[in-house]
Short mmCIF file of C-alpha atoms in Angstrom, two decimals:
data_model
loop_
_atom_site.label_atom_id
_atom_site.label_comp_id
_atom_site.label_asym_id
_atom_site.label_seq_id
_atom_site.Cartn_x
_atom_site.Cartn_y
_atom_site.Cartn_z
CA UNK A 1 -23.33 37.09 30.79
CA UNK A 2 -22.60 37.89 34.24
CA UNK A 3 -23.32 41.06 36.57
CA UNK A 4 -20.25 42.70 36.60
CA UNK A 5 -21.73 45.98 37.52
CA UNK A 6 -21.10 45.24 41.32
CA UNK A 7 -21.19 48.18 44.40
CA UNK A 8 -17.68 49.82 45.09
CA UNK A 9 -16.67 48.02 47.91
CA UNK A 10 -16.90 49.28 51.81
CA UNK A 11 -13.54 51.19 53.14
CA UNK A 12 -11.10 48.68 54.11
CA UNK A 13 -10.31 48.09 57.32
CA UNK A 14 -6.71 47.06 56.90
CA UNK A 15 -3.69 47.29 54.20
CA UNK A 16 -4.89 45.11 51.35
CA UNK A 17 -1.85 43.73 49.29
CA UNK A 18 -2.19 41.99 46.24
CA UNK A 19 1.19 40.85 43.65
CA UNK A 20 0.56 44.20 41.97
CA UNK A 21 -0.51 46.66 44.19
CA UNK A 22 -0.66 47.68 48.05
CA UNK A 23 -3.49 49.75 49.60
CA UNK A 24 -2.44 51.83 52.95
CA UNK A 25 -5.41 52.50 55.09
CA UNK A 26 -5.31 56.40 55.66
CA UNK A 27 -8.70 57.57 57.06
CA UNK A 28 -8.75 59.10 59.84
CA UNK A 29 -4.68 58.79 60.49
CA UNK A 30 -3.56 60.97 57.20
CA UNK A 31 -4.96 63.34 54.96
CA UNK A 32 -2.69 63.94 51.75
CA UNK A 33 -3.36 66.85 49.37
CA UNK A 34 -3.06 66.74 45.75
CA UNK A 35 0.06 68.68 46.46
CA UNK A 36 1.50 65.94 49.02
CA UNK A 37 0.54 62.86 46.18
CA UNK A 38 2.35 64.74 43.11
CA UNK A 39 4.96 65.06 45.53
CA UNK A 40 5.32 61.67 46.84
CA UNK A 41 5.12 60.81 42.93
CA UNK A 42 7.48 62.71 41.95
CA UNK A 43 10.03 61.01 44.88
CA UNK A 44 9.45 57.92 43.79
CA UNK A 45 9.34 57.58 40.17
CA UNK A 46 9.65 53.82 39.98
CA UNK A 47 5.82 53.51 41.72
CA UNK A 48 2.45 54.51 40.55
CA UNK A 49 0.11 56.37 43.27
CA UNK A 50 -3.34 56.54 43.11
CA UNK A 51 -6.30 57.21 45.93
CA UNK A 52 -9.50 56.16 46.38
CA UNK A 53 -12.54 58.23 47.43
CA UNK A 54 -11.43 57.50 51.18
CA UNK A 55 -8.04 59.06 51.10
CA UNK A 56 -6.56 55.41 51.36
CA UNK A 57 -3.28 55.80 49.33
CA UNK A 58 -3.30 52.58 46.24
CA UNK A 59 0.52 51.85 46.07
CA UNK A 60 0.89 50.09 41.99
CA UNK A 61 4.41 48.47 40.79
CA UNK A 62 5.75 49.22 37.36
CA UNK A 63 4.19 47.17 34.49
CA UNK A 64 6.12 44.12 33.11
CA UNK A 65 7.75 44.40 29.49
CA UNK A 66 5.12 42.53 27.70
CA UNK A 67 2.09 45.17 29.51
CA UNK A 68 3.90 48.02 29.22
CA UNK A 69 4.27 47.28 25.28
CA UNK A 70 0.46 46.63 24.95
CA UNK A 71 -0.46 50.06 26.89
CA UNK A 72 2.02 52.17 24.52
CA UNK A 73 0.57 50.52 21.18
CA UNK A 74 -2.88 51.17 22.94
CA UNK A 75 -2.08 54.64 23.70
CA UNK A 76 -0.15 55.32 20.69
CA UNK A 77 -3.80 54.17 18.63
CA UNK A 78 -5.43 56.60 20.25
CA UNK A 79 -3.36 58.91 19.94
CA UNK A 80 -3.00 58.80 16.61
CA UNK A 81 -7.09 58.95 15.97
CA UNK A 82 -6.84 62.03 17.88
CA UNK A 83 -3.55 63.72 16.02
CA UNK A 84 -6.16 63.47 12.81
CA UNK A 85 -9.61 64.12 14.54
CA UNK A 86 -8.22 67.43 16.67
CA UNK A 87 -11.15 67.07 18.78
CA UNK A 88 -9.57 66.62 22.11
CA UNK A 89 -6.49 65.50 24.79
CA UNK A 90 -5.21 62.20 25.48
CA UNK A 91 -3.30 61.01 28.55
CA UNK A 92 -1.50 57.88 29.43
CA UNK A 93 -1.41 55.97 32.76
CA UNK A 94 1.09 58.49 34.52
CA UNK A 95 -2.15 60.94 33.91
CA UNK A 96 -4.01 61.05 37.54
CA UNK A 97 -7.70 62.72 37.47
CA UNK A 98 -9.12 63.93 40.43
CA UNK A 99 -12.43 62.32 40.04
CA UNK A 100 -16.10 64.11 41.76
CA UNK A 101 -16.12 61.64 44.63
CA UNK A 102 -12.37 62.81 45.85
CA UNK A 103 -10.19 60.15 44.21
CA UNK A 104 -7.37 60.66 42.13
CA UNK A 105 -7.08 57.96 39.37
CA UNK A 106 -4.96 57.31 36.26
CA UNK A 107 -6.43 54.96 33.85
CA UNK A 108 -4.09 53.52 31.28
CA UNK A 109 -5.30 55.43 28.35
CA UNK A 110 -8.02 58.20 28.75
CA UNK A 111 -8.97 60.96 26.82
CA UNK A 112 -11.49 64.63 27.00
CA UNK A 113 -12.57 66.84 25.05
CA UNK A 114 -10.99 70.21 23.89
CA UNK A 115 -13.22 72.35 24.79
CA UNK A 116 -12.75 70.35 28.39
CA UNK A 117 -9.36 70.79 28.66
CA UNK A 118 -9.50 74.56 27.76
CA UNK A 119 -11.57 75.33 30.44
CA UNK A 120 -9.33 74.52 33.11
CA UNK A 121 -6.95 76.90 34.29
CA UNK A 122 -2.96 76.32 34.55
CA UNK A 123 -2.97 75.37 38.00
CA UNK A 124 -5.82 72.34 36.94
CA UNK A 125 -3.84 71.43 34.22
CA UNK A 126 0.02 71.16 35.88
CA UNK A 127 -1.65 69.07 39.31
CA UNK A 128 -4.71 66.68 38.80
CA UNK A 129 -7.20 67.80 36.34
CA UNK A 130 -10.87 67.68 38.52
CA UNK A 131 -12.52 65.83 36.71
CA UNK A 132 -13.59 62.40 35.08
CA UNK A 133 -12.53 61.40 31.71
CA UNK A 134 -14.65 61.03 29.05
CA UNK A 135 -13.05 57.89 27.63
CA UNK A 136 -11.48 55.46 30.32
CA UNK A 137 -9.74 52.25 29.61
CA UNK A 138 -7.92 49.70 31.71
CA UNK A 139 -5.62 46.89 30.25
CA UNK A 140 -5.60 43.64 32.83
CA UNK A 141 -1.68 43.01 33.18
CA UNK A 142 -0.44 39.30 34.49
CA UNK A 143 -0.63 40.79 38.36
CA UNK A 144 -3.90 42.22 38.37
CA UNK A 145 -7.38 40.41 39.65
CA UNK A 146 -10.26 41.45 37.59
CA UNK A 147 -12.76 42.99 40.76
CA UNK A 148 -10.42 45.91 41.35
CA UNK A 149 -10.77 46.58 37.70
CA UNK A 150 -13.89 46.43 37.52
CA UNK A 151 -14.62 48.54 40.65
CA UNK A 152 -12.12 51.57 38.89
CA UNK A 153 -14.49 50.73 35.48
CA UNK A 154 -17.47 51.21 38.10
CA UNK A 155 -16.14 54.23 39.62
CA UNK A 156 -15.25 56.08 36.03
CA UNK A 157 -18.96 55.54 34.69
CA UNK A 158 -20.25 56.58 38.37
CA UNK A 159 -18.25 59.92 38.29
CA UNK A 160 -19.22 61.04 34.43
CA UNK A 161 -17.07 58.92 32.04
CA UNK A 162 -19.25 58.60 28.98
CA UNK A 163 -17.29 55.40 27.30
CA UNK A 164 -15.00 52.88 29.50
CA UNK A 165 -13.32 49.48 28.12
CA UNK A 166 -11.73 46.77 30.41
CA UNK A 167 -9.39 45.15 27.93
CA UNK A 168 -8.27 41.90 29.78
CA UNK A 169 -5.43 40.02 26.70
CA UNK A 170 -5.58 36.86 28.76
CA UNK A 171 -8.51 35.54 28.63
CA UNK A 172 -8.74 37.25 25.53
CA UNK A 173 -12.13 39.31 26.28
CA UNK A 174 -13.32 42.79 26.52
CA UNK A 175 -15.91 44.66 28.75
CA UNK A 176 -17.37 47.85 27.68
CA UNK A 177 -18.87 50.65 29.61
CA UNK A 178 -22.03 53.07 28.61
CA UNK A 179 -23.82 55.01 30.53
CA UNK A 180 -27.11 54.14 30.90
CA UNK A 181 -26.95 51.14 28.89
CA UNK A 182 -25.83 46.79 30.07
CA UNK A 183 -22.23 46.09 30.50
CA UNK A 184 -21.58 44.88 26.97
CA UNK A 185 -19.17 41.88 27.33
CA UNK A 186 -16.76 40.74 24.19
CA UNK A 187 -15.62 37.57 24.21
CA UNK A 188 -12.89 37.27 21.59
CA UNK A 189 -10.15 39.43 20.60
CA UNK A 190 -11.19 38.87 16.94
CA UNK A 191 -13.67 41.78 17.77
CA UNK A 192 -13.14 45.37 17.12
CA UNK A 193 -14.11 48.17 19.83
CA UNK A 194 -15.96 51.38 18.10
CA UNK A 195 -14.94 54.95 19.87
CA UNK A 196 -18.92 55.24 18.97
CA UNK A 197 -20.28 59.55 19.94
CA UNK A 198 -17.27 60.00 22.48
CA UNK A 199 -14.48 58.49 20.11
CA UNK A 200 -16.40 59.30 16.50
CA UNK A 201 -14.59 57.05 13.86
CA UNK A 202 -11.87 55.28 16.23
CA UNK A 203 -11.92 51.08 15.96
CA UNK A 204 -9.46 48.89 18.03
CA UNK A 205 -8.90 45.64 16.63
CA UNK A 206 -8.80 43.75 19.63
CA UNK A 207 -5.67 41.02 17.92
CA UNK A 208 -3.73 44.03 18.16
CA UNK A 209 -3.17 43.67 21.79
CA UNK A 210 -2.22 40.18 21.50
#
């Protein structure tokens, strides 16, 4: 199996553009607040805004049909576990986190804990919660290179996310994230994912997400 668990990469040093998404350089030439991102989010609805722990601004397109589908039966799964277990709150990629290293991310499907959620105030709960899921999962979509995934799965399990999957449905293969334990790869969507102590009793058949 290979290492997957590379170092987040260095601060880049110019806009990096890929077919999905477009990263503006912003240290040291523009600091945006949480305020200024739900803002700028909120002006343009079509786009997805994220930012990494160097205040560089991660500009994402909308999904294509086939992705989007796959994220709402994904989300819809786990929702549905949670509707029955009542043990905590689930969120869907428009969901942005303000993670403990200063970045704001929104993985495609995440989920925390009740008592989590309760503890934050009104304020927390309208802007960016501050914190780190404690489920995290990114679904590869035809645009998207692995490494960037891979660095968000890093940064998740870096900043306190207790279970992450990488679900990539086109090379038909799963990686999932413990802490404290080897990147566990799956390499066939004939497997089925276990929610395991953070998700008790939740499976994903992986052929759903064909």
């Amino acid at each position: 199996m290979p290492d997957l668990k590379q170092p987040p990469p260095a601060s880049p040093s110019k806009a990096e553009v890929s077919s999905s998404r477009l990263v503006l350089e912003l240290e040291g030439v523009l600091e945006l607040s949480d305020d200024d991102l739900l803002r700028l989010s909120s002006k343009n609805d079509h786009l997805q805004f994220e930012q990494d722990a160097y205040g560089n601004l991660v500009i994402m397109a909308p999904a294509g049909g086939t992705t989007s589908n796959r994220n709402i039966r994904l989300t819809t799964k786990v929702s549905n576990w949670n509707d029955d277990a009542s043990l905590g709150v689930v969120f869907g990629p428009d969901g942005g986190f303000k993670l403990p290293n200063g970045a704001t991310r929104a993985p495609d499907v995440s989920w925390i804990p009740s008592e989590r959620w309760e503890a934050l105030s009104d304020e927390e709960r309208e802007k960016f919660p501050p914190l780190c899921p404690d489920f995290a999962c990114e679904l590869r979509s035809a645009s998207d290179s692995l490494a960037p995934l891979r660095d968000k799965m890093d940064e998740y399990m870096n900043n306190g996310c207790r279970l992450g999957w990488l679900i990539d449905p086109f090379e038909e293969q799963a990686f999932v994230y413990e802490p404290d334990a080897e990147l566990r790869h799956v390499d066939s969507f004939e497997s089925t994912l276990s929610g395991g102590d953070v998700l008790p009793g939740f499976k994903l058949a992986l052929d759903a997400l064909r």
